[in-house]
Tab-separated table of C-alpha atoms in Angstrom:
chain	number	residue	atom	x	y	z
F	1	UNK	CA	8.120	127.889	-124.967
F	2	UNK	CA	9.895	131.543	-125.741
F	3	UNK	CA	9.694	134.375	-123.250
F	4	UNK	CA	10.244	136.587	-126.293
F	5	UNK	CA	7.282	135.674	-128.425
F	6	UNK	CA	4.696	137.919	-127.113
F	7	UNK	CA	5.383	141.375	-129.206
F	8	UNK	CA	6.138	139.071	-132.921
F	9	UNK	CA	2.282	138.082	-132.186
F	10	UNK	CA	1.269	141.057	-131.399
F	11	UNK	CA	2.665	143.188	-134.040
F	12	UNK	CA	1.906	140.885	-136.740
F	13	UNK	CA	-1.961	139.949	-136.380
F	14	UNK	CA	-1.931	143.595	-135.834
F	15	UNK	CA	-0.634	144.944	-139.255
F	16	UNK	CA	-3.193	142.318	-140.458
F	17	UNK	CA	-5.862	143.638	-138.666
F	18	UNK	CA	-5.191	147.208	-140.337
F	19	UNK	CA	-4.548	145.866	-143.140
F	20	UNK	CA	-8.253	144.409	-143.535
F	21	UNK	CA	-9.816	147.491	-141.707
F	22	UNK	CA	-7.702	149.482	-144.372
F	23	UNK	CA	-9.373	147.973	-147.508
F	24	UNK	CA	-12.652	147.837	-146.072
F	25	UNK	CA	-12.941	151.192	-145.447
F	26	UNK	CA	-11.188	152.030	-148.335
F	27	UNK	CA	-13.543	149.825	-150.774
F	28	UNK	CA	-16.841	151.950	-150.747
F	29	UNK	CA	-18.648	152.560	-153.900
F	30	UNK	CA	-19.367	156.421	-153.599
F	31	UNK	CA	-21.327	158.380	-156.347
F	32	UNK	CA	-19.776	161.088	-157.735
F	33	UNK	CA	-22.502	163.383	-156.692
F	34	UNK	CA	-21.428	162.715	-153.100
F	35	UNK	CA	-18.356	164.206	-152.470
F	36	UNK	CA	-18.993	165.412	-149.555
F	37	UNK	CA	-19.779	162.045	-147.911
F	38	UNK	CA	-16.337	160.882	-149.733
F	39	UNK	CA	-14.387	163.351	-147.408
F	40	UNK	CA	-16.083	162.888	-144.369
F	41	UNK	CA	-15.097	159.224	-145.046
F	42	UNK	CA	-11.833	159.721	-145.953
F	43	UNK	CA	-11.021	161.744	-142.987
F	44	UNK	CA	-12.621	158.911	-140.629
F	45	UNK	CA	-10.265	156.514	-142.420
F	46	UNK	CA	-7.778	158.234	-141.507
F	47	UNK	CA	-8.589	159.121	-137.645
F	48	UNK	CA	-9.104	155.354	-137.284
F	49	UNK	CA	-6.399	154.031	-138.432
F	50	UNK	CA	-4.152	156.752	-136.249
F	51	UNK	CA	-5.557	156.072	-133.581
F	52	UNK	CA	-5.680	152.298	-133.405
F	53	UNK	CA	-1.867	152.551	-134.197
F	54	UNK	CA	-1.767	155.311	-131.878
F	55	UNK	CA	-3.119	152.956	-129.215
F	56	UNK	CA	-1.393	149.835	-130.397
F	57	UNK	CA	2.162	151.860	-130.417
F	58	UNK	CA	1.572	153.108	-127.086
F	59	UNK	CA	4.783	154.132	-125.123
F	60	UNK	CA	3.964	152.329	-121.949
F	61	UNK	CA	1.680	149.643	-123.771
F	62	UNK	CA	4.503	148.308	-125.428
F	63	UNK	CA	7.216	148.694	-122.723
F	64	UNK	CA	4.818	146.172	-120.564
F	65	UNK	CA	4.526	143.883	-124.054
F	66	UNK	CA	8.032	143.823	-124.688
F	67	UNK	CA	8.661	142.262	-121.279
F	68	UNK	CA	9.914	138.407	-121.207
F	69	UNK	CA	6.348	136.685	-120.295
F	70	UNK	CA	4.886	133.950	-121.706
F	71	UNK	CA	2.038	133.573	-124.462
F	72	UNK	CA	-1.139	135.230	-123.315
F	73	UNK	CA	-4.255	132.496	-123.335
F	74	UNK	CA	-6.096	132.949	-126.622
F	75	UNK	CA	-9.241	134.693	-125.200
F	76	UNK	CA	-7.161	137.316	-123.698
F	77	UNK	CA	-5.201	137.934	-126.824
F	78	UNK	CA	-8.649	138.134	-128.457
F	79	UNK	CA	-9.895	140.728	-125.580
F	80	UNK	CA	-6.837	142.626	-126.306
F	81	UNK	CA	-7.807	143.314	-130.141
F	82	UNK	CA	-11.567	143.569	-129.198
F	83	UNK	CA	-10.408	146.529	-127.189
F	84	UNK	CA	-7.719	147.699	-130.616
F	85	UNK	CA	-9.960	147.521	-132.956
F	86	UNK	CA	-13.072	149.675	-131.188
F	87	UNK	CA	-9.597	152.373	-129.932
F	88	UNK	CA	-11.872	154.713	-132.572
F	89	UNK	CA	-14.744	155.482	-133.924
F	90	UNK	CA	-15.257	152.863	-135.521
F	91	UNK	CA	-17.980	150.038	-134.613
F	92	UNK	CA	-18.146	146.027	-135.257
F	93	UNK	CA	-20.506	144.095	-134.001
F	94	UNK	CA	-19.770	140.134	-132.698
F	95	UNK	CA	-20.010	138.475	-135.755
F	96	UNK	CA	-17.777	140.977	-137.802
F	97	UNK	CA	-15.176	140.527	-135.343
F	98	UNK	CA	-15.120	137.060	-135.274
F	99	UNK	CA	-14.427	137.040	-138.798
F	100	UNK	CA	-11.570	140.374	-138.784
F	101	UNK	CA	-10.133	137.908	-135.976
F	102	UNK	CA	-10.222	134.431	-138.085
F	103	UNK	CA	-9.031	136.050	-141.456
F	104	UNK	CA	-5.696	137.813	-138.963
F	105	UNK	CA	-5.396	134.521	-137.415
F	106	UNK	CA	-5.341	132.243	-140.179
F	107	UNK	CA	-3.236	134.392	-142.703
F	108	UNK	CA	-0.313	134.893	-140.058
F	109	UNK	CA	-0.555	131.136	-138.999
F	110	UNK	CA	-0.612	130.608	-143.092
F	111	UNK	CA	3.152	133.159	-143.183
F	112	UNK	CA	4.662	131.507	-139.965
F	113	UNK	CA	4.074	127.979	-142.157
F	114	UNK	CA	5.636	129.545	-145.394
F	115	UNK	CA	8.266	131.047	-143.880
F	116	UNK	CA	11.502	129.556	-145.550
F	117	UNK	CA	13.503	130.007	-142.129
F	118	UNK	CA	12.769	130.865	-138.315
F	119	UNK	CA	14.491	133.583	-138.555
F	120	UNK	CA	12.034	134.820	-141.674
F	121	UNK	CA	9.856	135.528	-138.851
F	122	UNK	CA	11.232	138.777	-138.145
F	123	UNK	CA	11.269	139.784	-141.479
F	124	UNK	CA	7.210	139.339	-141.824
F	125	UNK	CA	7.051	141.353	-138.950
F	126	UNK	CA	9.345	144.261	-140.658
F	127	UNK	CA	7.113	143.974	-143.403
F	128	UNK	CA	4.064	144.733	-141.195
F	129	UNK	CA	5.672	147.144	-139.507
F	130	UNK	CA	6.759	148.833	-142.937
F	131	UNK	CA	3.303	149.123	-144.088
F	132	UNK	CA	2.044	150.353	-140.356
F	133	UNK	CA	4.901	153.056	-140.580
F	134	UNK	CA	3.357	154.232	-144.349
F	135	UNK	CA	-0.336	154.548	-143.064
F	136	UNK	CA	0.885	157.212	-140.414
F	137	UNK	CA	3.479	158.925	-142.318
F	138	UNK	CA	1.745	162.059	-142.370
F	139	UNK	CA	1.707	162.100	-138.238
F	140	UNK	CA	4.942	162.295	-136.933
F	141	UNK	CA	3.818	162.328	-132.989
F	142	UNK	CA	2.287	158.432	-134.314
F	143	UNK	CA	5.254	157.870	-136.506
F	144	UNK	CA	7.472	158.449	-133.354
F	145	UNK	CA	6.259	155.992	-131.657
F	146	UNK	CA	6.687	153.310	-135.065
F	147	UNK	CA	10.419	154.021	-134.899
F	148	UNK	CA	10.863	153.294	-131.337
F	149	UNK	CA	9.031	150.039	-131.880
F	150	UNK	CA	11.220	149.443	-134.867
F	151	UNK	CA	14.572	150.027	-132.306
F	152	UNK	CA	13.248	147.818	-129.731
F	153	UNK	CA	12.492	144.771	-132.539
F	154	UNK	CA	15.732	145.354	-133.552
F	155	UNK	CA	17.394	145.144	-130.077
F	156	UNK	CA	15.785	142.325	-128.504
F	157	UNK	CA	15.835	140.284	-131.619
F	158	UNK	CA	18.679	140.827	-134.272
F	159	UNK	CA	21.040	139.019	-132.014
F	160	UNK	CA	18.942	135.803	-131.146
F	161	UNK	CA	19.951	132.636	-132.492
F	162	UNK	CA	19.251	130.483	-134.889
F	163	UNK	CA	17.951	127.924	-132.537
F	164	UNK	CA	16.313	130.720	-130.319
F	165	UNK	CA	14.378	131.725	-133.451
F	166	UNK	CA	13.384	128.227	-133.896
F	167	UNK	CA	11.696	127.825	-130.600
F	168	UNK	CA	9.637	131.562	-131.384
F	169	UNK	CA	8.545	129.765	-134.511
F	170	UNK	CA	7.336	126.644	-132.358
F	171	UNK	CA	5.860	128.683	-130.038
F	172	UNK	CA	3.614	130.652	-132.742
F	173	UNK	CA	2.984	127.081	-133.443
F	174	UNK	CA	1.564	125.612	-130.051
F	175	UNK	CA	-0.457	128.849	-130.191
F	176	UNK	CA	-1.682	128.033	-133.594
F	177	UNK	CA	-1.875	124.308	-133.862
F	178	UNK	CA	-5.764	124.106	-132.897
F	179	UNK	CA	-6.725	126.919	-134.945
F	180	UNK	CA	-8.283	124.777	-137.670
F	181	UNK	CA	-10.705	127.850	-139.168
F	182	UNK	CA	-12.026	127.509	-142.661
F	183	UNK	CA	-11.767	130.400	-145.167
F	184	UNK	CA	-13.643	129.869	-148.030
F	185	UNK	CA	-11.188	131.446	-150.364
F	186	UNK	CA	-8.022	129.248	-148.686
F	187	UNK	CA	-10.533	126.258	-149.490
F	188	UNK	CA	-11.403	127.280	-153.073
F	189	UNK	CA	-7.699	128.081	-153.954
F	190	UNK	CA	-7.011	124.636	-152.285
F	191	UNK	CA	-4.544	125.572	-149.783
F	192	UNK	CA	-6.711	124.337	-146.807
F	193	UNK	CA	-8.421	121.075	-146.395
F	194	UNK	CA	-11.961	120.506	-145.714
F	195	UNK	CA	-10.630	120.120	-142.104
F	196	UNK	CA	-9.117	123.398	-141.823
F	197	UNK	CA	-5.393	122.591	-142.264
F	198	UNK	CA	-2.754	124.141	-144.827
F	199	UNK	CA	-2.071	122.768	-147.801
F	200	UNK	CA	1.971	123.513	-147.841
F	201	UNK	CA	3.307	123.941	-151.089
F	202	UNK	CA	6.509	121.857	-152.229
F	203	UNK	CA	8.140	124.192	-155.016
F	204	UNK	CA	9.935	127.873	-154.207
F	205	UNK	CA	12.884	129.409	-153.148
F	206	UNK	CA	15.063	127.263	-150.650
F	207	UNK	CA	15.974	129.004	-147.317
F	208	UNK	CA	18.652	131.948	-147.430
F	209	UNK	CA	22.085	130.314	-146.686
F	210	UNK	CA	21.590	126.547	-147.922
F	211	UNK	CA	21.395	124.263	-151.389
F	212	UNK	CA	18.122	123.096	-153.561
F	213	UNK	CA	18.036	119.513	-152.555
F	214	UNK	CA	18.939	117.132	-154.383
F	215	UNK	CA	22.398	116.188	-153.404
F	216	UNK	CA	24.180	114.215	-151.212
F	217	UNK	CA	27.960	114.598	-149.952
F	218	UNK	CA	29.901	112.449	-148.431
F	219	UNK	CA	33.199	113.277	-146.502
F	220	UNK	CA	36.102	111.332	-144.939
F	221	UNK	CA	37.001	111.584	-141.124
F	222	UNK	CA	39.454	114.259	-143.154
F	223	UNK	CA	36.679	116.406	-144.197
F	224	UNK	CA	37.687	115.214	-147.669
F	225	UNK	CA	34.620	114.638	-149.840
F	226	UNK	CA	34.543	111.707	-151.456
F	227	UNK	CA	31.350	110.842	-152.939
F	228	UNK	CA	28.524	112.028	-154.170
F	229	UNK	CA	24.688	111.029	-154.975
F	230	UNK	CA	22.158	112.902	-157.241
F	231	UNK	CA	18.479	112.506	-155.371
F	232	UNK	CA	15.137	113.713	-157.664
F	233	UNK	CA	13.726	116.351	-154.786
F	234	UNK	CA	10.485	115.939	-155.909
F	235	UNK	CA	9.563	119.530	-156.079
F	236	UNK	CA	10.332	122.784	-158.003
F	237	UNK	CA	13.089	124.836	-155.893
F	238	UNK	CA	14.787	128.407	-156.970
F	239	UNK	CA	18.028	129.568	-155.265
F	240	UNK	CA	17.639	132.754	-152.879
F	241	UNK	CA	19.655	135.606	-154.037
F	242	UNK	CA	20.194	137.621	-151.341
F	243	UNK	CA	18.618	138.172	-147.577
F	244	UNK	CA	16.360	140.581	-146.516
F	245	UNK	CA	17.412	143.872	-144.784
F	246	UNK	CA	16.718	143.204	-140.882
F	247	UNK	CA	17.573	146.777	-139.993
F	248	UNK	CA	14.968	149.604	-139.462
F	249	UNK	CA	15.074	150.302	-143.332
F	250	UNK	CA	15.713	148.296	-146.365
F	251	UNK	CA	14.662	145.500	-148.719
F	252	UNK	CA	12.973	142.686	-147.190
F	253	UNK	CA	13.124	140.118	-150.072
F	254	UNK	CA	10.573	138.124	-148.794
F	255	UNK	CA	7.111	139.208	-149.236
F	256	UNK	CA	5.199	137.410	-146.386
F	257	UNK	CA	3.391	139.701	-144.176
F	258	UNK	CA	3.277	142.981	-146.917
F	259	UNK	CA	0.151	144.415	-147.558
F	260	UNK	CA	-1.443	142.022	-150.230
F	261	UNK	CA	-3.765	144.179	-151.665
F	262	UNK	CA	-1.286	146.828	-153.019
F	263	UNK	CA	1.583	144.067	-153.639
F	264	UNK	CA	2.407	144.144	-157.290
F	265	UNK	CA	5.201	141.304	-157.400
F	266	UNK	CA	4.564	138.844	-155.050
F	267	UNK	CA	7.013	136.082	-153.862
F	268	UNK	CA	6.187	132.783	-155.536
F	269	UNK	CA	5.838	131.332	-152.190
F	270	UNK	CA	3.178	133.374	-151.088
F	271	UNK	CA	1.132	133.287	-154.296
F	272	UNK	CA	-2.079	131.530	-152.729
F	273	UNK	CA	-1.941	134.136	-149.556
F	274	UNK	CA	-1.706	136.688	-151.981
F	275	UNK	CA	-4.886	135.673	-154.004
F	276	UNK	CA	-6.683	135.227	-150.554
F	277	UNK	CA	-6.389	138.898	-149.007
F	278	UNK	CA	-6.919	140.314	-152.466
F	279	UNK	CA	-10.455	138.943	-152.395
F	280	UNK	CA	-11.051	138.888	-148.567
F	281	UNK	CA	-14.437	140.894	-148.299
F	282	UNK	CA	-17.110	141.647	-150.857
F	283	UNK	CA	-18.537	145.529	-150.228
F	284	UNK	CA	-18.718	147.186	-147.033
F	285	UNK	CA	-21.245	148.799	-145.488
F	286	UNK	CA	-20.929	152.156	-143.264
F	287	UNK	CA	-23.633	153.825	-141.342
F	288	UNK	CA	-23.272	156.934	-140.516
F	289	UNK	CA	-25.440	157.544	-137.095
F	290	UNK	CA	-27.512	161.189	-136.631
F	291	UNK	CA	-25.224	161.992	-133.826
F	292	UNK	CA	-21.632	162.255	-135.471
F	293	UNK	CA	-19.804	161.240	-132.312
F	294	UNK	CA	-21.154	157.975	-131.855
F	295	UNK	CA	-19.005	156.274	-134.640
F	296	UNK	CA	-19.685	154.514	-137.705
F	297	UNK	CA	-20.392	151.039	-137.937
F	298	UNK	CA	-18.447	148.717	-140.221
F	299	UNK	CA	-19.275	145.044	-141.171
F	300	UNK	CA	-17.378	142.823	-143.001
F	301	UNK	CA	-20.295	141.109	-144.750
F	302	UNK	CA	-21.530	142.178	-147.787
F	303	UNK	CA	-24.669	142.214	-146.322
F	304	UNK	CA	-26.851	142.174	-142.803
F	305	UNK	CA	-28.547	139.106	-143.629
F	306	UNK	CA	-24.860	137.727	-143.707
F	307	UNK	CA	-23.667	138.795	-140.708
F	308	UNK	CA	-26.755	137.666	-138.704
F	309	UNK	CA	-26.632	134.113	-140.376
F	310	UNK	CA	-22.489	133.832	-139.653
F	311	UNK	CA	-23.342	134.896	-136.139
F	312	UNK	CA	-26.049	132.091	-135.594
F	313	UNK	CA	-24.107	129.507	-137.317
F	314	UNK	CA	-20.462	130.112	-135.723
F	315	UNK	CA	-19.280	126.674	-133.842
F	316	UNK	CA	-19.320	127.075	-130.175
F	317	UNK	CA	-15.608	127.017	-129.781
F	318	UNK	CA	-14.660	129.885	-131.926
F	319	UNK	CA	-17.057	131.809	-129.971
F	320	UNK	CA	-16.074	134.697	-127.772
F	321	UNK	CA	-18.728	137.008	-125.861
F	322	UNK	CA	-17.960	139.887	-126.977
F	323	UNK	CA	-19.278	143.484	-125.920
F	324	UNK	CA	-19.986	146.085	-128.336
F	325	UNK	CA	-17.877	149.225	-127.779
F	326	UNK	CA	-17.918	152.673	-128.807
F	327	UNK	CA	-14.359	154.078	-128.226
F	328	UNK	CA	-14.539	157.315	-127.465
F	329	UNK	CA	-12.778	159.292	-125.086
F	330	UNK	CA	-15.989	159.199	-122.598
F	331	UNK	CA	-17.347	157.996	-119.560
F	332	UNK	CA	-19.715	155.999	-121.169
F	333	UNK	CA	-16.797	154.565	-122.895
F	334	UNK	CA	-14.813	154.105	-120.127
F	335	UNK	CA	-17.567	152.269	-118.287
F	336	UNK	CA	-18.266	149.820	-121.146
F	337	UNK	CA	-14.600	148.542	-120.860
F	338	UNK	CA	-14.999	148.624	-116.767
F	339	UNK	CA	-18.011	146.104	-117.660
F	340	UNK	CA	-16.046	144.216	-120.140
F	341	UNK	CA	-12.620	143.929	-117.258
F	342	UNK	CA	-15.222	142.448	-115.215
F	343	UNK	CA	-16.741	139.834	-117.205
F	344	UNK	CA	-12.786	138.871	-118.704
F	345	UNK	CA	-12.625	135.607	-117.080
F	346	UNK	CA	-10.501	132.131	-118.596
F	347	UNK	CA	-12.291	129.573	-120.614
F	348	UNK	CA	-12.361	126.521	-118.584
F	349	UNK	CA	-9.979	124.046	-118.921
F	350	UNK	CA	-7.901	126.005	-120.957
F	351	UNK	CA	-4.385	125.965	-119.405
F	352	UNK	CA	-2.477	128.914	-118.475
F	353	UNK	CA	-0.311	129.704	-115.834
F	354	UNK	CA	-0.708	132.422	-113.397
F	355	UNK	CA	1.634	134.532	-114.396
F	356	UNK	CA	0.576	134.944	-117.654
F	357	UNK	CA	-3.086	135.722	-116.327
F	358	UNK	CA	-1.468	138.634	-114.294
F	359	UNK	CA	0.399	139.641	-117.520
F	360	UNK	CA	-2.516	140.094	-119.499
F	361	UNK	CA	-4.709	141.625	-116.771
F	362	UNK	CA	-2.030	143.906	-116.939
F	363	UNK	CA	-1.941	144.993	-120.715
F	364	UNK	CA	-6.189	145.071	-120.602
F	365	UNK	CA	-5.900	147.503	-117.613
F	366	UNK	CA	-3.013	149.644	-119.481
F	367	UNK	CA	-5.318	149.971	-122.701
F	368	UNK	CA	-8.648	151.307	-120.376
F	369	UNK	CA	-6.465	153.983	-119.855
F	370	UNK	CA	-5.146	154.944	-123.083
């Protein structure tokens, strides 16, 4: 297991998490007679998605993140963006975030398969973090805080290994590996089985730095060669060009981990991902309560009807008791995640050592104070 996994997690299923909070409140069919509404939901677009990044970006949050510690269990993780995603005024009830949590789950465990090399890794979390820096561009206080997380990425990472990379990528693995969730668009595009595993695709670009397959060499104890062998590959494989910028600015190349739903010229590789987050959600629904402090409340059906039936028909394990929150800078607010501290307990049976318990203890208690 890597120490150094932690923040790679964290920052990705992060940018995915604002990237489907994004669209959905983006995707709102309102008349033109209602312009007024328009603004006032424009604005709380924008004050939500500063100040979960505000929150998520958070000096001291991420100095504790960054620290070598192993792999939170998965319900803390969960608790953690339970906590992110309510950081505003925005409102989802259980079964919304169940699903906001699946679809971030499932479509970084879908780029950590894809990705051509361990190493990649790093370069779907630039992406993220690319799109994360463009949503706050117009706060430089938040934007601050982006850069310094860019600087630290770069720091702790850039000089790892090749191997060291490898055991990140297992890692994100072992966290993964019994996360067998079925999205009905992975299914329908045929990139997940019935049982909830990936369908990996055999055609693409071949990893920076090495050959399409397809041929063998031999050498003498010389290092002569002196023989070769043709081999059919059995798939469809493209040469990389170049590699992807891994400093705080430049071209990526790969396209794993970019926002999908404003990506124009997707990698090849990433084609069915790409078709799945452009058709994640049908329409959203906001409600707007009398008193305009409360929040608004967002679900990620298309309708209530659907939302109560996913709730009711969820399996037991993929359940999480989650508490509705209203994140406002209040005492009520406060005192909801007091209550929610106190009921954090582990699943039982699930193993975890106690450091990491202490760890993320640590990071829940950080975030009641942001």
């Amino acid at each position: 297991m890597s120490s150094r996994t932690l923040p790679l997690l964290f920052i990705n299923l992060g940018g995915e998490m604002l990237y489907i909070l994004d669209q959905r409140l983006r995707a709102q069919n309102i008349p033109a007679d209602k312009a007024k509404k328009a603004d006032w939901i424009e604005d709380d677009r924008r004050r939500v998605m500063n100040d979960i990044i505000t929150t998520m970006f958070n000096k001291k949050f991420l100095e504790e993140l960054f620290k070598p510690q192993e792999l939170y269990s998965k319900k803390a993780l969960r608790t953690v963006f339970d906590r992110l995603a309510h950081a505003s005024i925005m409102r989802l009830n259980q079964a919304s975030m169940d699903k906001l949590y699946d679809l971030m789950t499932m479509a970084f465990k879908y780029q950590v398969l894809l990705c051509p090399r361990a190493k990649d890794i790093l370069l779907v979390s630039f992406n993220h973090m690319d799109a994360i820096k463009d949503f706050v561009k117009d706060t430089p206080s938040v934007l601050s805080q982006v850069d310094e997380t860019y600087r630290q990425l770069i720091e702790m990472y850039t000089p790892l290994s090749s191997g060291e990379f490898q055991l990140i990528r297992q890692t994100l693995l072992i966290f993964f590996q019994d996360m067998h969730i079925r999205v009905s668009i992975f299914l329908k595009d045929k990139v997940q089985n019935s049982n909830g595993r990936f369908v990996l695709p055999i055609s693409g670009p071949v990893p920076h730095g090495t050959h399409i397959p397809g041929l063998i060499r031999m050498f003498s104890c010389n290092g002569e060669e002196v023989k070769r062998l043709q081999f059919r590959n059995g798939g469809n494989y493209t040469g990389v060009l170049r590699e992807g910028s891994f400093e705080m600015f430049g071209e990526r190349v790969i396209k794993l981990g970019t926002n999908m739903y404003v990506n124009t010229a997707p990698n090849p590789l990433a084609k069915e991902e790409l078709n799945m987050l452009a058709r994640l959600m049908g329409g959203m629904e906001v409600q707007k309560p009398g008193n305009a402090d409360s929040g608004f409340r967002v679900n990620l059906f298309a309708t209530d009807e659907e939302e109560e039936e996913a709730l009711i028909s969820r399996p037991d394990e993929f359940s999480y008791d989650v508490i509705k929150i209203q994140a406002t800078k209040n005492q009520q607010a406060n005192a909801e995640l007091v209550k929610i501290m106190g009921d954090f307990t582990e699943e039982a049976g699930e193993p975890c050592s106690s450091s990491a318990n202490s760890k993320g203890d640590d990071l829940l208690a950080m975030m009641d104070g942001l």
